Coordinates of C-alpha atoms and ligand atoms in Angstrom, one line a residue:
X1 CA -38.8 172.9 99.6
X2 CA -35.8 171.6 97.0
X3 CA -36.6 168.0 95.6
X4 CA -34.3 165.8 94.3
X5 CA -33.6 165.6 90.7
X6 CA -32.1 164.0 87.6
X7 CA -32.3 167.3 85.8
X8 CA -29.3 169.0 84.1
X9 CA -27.1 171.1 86.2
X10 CA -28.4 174.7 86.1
X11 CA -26.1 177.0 88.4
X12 CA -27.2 180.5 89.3
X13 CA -24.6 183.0 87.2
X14 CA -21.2 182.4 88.3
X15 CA -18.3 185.9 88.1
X16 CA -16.1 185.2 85.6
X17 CA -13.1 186.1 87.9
X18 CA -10.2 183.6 89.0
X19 CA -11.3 180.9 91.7
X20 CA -8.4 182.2 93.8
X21 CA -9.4 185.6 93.5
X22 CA -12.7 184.9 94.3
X23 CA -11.0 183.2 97.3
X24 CA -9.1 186.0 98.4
X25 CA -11.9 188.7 97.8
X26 CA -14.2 186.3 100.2
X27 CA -11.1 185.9 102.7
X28 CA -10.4 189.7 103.2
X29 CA -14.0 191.6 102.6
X30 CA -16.7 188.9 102.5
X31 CA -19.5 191.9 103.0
X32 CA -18.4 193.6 100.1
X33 CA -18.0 191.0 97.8
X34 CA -21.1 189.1 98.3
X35 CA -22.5 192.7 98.6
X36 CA -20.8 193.7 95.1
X37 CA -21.9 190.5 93.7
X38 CA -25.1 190.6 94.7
X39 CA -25.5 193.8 92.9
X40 CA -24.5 193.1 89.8
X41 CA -26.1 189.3 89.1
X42 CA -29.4 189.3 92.4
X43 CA -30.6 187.1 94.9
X44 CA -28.6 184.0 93.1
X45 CA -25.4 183.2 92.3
X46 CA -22.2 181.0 92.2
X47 CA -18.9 181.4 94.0
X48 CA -16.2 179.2 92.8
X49 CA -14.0 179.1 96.5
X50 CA -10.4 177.3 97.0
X51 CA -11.2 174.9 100.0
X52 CA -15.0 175.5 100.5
X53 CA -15.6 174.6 97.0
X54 CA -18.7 176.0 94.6
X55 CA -21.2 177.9 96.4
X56 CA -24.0 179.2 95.6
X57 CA -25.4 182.1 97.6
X58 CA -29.1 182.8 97.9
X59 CA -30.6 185.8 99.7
X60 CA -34.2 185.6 98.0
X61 CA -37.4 184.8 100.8
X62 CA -39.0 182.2 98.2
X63 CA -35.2 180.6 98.0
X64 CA -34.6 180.7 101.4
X65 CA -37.7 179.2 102.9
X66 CA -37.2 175.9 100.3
X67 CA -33.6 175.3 101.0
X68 CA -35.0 176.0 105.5
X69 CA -37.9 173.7 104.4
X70 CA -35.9 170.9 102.1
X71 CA -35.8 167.1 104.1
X72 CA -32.4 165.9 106.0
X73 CA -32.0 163.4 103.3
X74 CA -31.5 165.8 100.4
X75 CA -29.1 168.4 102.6
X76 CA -27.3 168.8 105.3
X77 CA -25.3 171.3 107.6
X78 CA -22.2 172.4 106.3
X79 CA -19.4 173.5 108.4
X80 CA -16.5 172.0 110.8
X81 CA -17.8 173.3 114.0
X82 CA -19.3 169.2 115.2
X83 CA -15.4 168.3 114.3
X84 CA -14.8 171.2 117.4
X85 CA -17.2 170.6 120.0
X86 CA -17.0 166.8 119.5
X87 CA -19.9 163.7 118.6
X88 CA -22.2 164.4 121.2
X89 CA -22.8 167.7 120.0
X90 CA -26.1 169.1 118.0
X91 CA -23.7 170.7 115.1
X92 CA -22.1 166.8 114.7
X93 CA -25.7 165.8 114.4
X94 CA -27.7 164.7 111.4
X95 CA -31.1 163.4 110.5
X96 CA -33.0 161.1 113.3
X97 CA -30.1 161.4 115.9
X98 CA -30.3 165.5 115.5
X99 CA -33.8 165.5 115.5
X100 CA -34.3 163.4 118.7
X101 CA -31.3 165.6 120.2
X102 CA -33.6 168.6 119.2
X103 CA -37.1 167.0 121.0
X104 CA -34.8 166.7 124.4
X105 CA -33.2 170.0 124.3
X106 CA -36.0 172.4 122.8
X107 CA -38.1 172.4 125.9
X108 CA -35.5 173.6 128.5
X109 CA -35.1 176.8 126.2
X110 CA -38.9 177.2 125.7
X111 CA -40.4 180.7 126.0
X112 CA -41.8 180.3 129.7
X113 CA -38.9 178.6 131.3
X114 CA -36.5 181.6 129.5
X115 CA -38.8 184.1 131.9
X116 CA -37.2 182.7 134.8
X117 CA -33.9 183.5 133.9
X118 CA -34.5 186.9 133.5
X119 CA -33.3 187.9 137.4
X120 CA -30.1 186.1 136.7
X121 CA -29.6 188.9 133.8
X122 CA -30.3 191.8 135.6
X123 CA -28.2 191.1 138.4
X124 CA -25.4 190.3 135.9
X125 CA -25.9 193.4 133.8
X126 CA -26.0 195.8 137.2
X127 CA -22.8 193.7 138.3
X128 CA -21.0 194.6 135.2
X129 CA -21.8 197.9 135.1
X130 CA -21.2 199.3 138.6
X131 CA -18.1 200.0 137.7
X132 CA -18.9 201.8 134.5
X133 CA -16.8 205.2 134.1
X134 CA -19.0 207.8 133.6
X135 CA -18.4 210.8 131.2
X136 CA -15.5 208.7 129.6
X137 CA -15.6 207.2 126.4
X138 CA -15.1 203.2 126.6
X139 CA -15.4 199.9 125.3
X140 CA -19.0 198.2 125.9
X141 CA -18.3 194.7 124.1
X142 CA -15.7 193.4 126.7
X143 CA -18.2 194.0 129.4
X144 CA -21.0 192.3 127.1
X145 CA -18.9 189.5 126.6
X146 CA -18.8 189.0 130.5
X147 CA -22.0 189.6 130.9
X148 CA -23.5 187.0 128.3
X149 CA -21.0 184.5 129.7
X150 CA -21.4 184.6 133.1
X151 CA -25.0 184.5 132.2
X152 CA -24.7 181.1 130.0
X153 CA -22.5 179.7 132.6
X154 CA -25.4 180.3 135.5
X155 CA -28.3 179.3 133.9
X156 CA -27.2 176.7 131.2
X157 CA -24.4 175.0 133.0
X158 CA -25.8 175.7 136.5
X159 CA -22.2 176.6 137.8
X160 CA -21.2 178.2 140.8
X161 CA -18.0 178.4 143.1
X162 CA -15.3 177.1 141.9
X163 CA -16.7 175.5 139.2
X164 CA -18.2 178.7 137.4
X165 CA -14.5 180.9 138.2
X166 CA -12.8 178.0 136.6
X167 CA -15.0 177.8 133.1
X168 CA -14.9 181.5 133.6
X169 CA -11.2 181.8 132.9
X170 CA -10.8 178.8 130.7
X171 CA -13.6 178.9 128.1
X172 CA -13.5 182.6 126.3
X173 CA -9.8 181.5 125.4
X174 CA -10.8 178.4 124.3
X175 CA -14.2 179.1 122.2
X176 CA -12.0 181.7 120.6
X177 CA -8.6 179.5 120.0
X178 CA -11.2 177.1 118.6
X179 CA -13.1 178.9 116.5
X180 CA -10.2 180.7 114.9
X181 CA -8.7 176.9 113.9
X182 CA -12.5 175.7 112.4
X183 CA -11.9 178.1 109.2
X184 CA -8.1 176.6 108.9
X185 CA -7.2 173.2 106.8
X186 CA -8.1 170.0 109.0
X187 CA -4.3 169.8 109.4
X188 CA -4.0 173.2 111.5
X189 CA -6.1 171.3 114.2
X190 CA -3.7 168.2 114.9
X191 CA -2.1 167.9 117.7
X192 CA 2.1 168.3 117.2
X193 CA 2.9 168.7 121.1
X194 CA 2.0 171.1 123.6
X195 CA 3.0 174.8 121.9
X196 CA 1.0 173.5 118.9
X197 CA -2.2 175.2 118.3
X198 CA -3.6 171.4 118.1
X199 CA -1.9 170.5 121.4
X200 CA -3.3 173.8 123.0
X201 CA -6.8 172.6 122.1
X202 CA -6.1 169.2 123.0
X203 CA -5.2 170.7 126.7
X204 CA -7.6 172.9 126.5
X205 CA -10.3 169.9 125.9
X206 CA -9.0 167.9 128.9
X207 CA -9.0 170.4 131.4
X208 CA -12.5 171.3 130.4
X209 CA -13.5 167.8 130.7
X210 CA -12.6 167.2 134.0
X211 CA -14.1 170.8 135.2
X212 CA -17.4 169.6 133.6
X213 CA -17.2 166.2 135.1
X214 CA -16.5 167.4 138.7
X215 CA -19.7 169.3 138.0
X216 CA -21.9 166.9 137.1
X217 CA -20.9 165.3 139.7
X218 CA -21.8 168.3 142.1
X219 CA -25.3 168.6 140.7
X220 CA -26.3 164.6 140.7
X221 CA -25.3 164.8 144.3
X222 CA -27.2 168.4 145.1
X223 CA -30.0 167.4 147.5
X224 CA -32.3 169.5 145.2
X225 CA -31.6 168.1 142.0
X226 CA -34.9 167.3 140.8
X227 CA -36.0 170.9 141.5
X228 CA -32.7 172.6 139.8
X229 CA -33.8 174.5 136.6
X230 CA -30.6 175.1 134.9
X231 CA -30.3 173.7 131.2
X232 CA -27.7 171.4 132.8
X233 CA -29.9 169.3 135.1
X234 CA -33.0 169.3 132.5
X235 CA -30.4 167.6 130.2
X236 CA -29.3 165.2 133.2
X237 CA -33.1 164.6 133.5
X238 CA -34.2 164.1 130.0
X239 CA -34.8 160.8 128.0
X240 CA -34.9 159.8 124.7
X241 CA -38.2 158.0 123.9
X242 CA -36.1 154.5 124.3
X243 CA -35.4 155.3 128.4
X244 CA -32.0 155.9 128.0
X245 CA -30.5 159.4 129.1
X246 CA -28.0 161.6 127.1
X247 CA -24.2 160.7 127.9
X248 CA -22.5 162.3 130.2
X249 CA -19.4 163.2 127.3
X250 CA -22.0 164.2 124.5
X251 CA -23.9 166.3 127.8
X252 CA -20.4 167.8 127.7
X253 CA -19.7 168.5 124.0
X254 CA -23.3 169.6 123.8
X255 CA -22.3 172.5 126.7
X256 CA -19.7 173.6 125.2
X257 CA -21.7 173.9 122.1
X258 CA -24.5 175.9 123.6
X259 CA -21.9 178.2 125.3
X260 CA -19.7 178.7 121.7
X261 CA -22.9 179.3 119.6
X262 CA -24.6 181.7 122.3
X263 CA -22.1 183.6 124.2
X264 CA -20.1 185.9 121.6
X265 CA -23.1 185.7 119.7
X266 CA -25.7 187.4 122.1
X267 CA -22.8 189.7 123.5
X268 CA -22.2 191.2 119.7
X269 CA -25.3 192.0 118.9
X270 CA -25.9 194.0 122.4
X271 CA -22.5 195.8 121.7
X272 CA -24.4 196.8 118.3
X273 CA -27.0 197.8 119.9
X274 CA -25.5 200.2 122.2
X275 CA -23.7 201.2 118.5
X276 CA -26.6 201.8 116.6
X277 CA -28.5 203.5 119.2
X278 CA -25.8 206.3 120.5
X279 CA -26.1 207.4 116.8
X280 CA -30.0 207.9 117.0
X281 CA -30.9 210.1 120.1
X282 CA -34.2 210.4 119.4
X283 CA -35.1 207.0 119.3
X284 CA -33.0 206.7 122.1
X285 CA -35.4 209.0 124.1
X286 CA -38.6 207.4 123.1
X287 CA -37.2 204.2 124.3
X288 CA -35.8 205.2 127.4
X289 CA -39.5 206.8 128.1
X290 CA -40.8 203.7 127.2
X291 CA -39.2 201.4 129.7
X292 CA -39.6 204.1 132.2
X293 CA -43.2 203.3 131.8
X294 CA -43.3 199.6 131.6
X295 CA -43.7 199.6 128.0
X296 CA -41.6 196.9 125.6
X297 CA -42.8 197.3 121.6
X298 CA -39.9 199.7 120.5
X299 CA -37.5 198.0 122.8
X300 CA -38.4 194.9 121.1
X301 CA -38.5 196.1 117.3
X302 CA -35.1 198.5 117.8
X303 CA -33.4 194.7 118.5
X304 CA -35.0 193.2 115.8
X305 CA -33.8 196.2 113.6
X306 CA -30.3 196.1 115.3
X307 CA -30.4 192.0 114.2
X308 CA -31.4 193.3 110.7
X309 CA -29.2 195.9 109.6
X310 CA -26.0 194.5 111.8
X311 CA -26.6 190.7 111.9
X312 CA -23.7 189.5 114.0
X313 CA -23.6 185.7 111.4
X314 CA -23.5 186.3 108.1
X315 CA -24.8 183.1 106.6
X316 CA -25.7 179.9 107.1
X317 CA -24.9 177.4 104.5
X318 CA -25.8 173.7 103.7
X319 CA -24.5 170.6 101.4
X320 CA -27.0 169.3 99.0
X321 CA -26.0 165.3 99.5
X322 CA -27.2 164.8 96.2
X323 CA -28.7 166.4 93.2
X324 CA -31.7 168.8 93.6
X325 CA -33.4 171.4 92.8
X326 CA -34.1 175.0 94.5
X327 CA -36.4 176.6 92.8
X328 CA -35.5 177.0 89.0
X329 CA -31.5 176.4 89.8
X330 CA -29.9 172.7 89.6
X331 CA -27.3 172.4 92.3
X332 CA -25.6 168.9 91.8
X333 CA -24.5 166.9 95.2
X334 CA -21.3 168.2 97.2
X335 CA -22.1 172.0 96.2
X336 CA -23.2 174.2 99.2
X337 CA -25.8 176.5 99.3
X338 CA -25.1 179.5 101.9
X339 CA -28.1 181.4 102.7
X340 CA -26.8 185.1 103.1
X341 CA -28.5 186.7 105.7
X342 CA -26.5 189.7 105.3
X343 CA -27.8 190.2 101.7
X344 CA -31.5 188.6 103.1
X345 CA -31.5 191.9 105.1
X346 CA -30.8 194.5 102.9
X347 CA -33.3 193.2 100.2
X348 CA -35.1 196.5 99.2
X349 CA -37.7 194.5 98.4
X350 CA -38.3 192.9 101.8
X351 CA -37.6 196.1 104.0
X352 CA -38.0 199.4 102.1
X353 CA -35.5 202.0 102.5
X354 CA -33.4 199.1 104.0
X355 CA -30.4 201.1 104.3
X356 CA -32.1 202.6 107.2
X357 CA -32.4 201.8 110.8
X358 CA -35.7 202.3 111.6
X359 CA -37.3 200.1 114.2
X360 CA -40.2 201.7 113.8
X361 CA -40.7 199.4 110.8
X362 CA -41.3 196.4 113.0
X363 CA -43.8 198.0 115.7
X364 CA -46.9 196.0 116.0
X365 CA -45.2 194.1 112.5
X366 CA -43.0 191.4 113.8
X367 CA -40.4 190.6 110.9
X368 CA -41.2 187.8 108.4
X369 CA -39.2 184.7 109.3
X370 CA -38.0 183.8 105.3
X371 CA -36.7 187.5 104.9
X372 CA -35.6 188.1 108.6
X373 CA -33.3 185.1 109.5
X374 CA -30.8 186.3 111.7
X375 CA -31.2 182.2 113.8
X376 CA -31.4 180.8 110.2
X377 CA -34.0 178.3 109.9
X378 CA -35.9 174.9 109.6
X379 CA -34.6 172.2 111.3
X380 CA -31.2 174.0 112.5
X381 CA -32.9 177.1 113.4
X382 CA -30.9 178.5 116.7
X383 CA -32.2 176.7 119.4
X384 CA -31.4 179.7 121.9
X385 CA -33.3 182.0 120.1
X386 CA -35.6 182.5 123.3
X387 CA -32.5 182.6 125.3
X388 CA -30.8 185.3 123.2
X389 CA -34.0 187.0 123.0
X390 CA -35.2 187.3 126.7
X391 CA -31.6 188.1 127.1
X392 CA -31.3 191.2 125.2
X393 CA -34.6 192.5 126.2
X394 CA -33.5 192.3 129.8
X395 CA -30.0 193.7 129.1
X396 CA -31.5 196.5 127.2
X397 CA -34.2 197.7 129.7
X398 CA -32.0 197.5 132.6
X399 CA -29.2 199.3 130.7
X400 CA -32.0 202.0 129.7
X401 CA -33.3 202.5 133.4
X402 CA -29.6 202.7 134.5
X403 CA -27.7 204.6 132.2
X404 CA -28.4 207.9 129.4
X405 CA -25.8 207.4 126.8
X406 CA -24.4 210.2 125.2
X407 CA -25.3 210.6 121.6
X408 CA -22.2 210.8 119.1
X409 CA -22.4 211.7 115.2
X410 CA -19.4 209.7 114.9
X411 CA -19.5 207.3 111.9
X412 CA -21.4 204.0 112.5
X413 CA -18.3 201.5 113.8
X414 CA -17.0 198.9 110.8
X415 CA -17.5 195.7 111.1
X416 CA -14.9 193.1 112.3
X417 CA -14.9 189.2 112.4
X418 CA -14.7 188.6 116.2
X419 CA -13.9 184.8 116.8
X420 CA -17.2 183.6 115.5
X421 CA -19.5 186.7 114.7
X422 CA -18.8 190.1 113.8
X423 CA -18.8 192.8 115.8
X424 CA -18.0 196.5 115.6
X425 CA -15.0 197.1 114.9
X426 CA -13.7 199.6 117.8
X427 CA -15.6 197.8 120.8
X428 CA -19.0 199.7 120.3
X429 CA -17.9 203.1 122.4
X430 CA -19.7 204.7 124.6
X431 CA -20.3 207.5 126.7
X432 CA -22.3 207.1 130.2
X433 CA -23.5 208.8 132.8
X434 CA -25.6 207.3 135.6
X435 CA -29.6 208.4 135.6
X436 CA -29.4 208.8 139.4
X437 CA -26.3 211.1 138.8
X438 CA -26.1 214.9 138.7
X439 CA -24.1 214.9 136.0
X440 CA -26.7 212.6 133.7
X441 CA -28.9 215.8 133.2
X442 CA -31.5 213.0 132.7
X443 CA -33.7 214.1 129.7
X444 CA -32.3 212.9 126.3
X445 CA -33.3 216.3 124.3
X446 CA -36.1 214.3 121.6
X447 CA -35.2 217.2 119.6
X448 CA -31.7 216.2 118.2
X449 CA -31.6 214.6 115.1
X450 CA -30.8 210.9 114.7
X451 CA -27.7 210.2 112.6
X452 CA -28.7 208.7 109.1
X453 CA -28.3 205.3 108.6
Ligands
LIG501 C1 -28.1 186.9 119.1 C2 -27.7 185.7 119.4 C3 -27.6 184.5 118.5 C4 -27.6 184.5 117.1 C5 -27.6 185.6 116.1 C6 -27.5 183.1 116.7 C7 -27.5 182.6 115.4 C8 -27.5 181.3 115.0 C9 -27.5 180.8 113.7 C10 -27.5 181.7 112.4 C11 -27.5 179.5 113.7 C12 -27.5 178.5 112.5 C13 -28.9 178.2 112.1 C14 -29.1 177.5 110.8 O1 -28.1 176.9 110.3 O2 -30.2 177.6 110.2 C15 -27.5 179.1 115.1 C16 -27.6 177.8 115.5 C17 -27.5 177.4 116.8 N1 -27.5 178.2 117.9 FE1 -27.6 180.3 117.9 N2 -27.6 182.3 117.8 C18 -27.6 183.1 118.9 C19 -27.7 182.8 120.3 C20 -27.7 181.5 120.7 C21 -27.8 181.1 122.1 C22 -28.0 182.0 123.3 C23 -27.7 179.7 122.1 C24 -27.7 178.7 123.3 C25 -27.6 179.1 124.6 C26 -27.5 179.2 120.8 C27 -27.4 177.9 120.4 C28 -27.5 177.5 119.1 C29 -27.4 176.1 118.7 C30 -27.3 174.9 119.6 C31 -27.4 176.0 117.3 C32 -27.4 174.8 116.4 C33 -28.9 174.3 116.1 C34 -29.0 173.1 115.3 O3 -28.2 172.9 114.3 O4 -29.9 172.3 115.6 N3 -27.5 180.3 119.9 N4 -27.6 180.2 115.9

């Protein structure tokens, strides 16, 4: 872990190029920069960034783990995104409060509860997809954005009726709107009257108050409340070691929280994943055998390769709150330190022949958690991992069992910020034909050759 320190300021190398061009070459290719940057000086360096400030980027394992493992009281999360979801929620939290947040909210996403939420998945995926063109290329990420939200909005908020068609239509508008106002000045987010993008998320705020409200309400009066296992009631349930419950207003920002971090999140990485794999039809084959017989290693390492090679955040960054230091580097108090997952990932020295997907690489060898950080890490570490997890593994298999997609050697889709993640860039195409269908042909031939990288 970093330690404080009343050492000289030592700052990984720093490009000797303009802070405004640094700036605008962050702005309008972020990949390639840090890529390009990365390159030429390694695993640590210094941007100098209008607004954000200095930053230094690490992408090293040993790095990472000390900055994932360093105390509250030396760093803390950087970012706006509390500022958007409001006090109550885990991004506005630091230190104690965040921690005791954490103790009350990590057991309704434990690994054995997730299990039951796998049915409500399935019958969402099946939903989504009965009305799947088949033989026609298409768009898979609008439907995986559906899918992923309808399935937050079931099992975390424990909507139905009214109530779920309402946060339905309201939310992906406003989790975007939001989202695209968190990277502007402070100023971009005040509200100037109703056309304003400040008074849109003002409105936006108040209808989704009342909505949530209403719903609470619903559930504290639902005969079978103590039974309900949505993440809603558990919260509505749960105590802090004092007796006293969460609020219903930070239960609220804390919803809205869970929904913004896991929806377009999980949905991006599944539309990469149809990506990746329509471009390697042999693995394609071996997995579709596999879940045809009940198996789930490769199904499980081709996501962790998909979360490797295309990881949907780039970086994770926080504010040393005074001076310390991270391994032989100084970094003095108000600098940020962004852990680059991106670059993390395509460390030849963590994953040979990185450049390649390859799932195969994580069979029976799950990744290492300091050089495989798509959820980031330590005390922030996503605390829907489990969620995201059991929820691609159930999308994947049913999609598998239902569908053959049809290979393409087109080149792999670019990447393209998407609200908060990045997905690809022309919607992850496809081309589907039912299994039960004539016109599926069934077998995948195992003899075509995957596409490259
Ligand atoms: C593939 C899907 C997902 C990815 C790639 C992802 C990625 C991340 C990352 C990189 C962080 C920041 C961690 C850090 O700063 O160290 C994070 C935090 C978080 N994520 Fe996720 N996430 C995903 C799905 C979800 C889901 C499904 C939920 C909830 C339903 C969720 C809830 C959260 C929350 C609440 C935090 C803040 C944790 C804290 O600061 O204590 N995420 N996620």
């Amino acid at each position: 872990m970093a330690v404080a320190t009343a050492d000289p300021v030592r700052l990984p190398p720093a490009p000797r190029i303009p802070k405004l061009l640094q700036g605008v070459g962050f702005v309008a290719a972020r990949e390639k920069s840090v890529a390009a940057l990365a390159k030429r000086y390694g695993s640590a360096f210094t941007l100098r960034l209008p607004i954000f400030g200095d930053t230094v980027v690490v992408s090293d394992p040993v790095l990472i783990k000390d900055l994932f493992t360093t105390n509250t009281d030396l760093v803390a999360r950087a970012g706006v995104l509390g500022e958007m979801f409001g006090p109550g929620s885990t991004f506005s939290l630091d230190g104690t409060e965040h921690r005791e947040r954490r103790k009350l909210l990590v057991p309704p996403f434990h690994g054995k509860r997730m299990a039951s939420y796998e049915g409500i998945i399935e019958e969402e995926v099946l939903r989504e997809t009965s009305s799947w063109p088949e033989g026609r290329e298409f768009e898979t990420m609008p439907s995986m954005m559906r899918i992923t939200l309808n399935a937050i909005l079931r099992t975390v908020f424990g909507a139905e009726g009214v109530a779920l068609d309402e946060l339905r239509e309201l939310l992906p508008d406003m989790v975007l709107h939001a989202s695209r106002l968190a990277v502007m000045p402070p100023v971009a987010r005040r509200d100037f009257g109703p056309r304003s993008p400040g008074g849109k998320l003002a409105s936006n705020r108040e209808r989704y108050d009342e909505i949530i409200a209403r719903l609470i309400s619903d559930i504290r009066n639902d005969p079978n409340f103590a039974e309900r296992n949505d993440v809603l009631s558990l919260m509505l349930h749960a105590r802090y070691e004092d007796g006293s419950p969460i609020t219903d207003d930070h239960v609220a920002d804390e919803l809205l929280t869970l929904l913004a971090a896991g929806h377009e999140t999980t949905a991006t990485t599944l539309a990469w994943t149809v990506e990746r794999l329509r471009r390697h039809p042999r693995l394609l084959a071996r997995l579709t055998a596999e879940v045809d017989a009940g198996g789930s290693d490769l199904v499980q390492a081709a996501i962790w390769e998909v979360q490797r090679t295309r990881p949907v955040i780039n970086g994770t960054a926080r504010i040393a709150k005074t001076r310390i230091k991270l391994g032989e580097w100084v970094i003095p108090k108000g600098h940020a330190v962004l852990a680059s997952i991106s670059l993390a990932h395509a460390s030849e020295e963590s994953f040979a022949d990185a450049k390649a997907f390859n799932p195969d690489r994580f069979v029976s060898n799950p990744p290492d958690n300091h050089a495989w950080i798509p959820y980031g890490g330590g005390v922030n570490r996503c605390l829907g991992a489990g969620f995201a997890a059991m929820e691609m593994d159930v999308a994947l298999r049913t999609l598998l069992r239902e569908f053959r997609f049809a290979p393409t050697d087109a080149p792999g889709e670019r990447h393209q910020n998407h609200g908060v993640s990045i997905a690809p860039a022309r919607g992850a195409r496809a081309v589907v034909y039912r299994r039960t269908s004539a016109a599926s042909g069934d077998r995948v031939s195992v003899s075509a050759a995957d596409h490259g990288s």
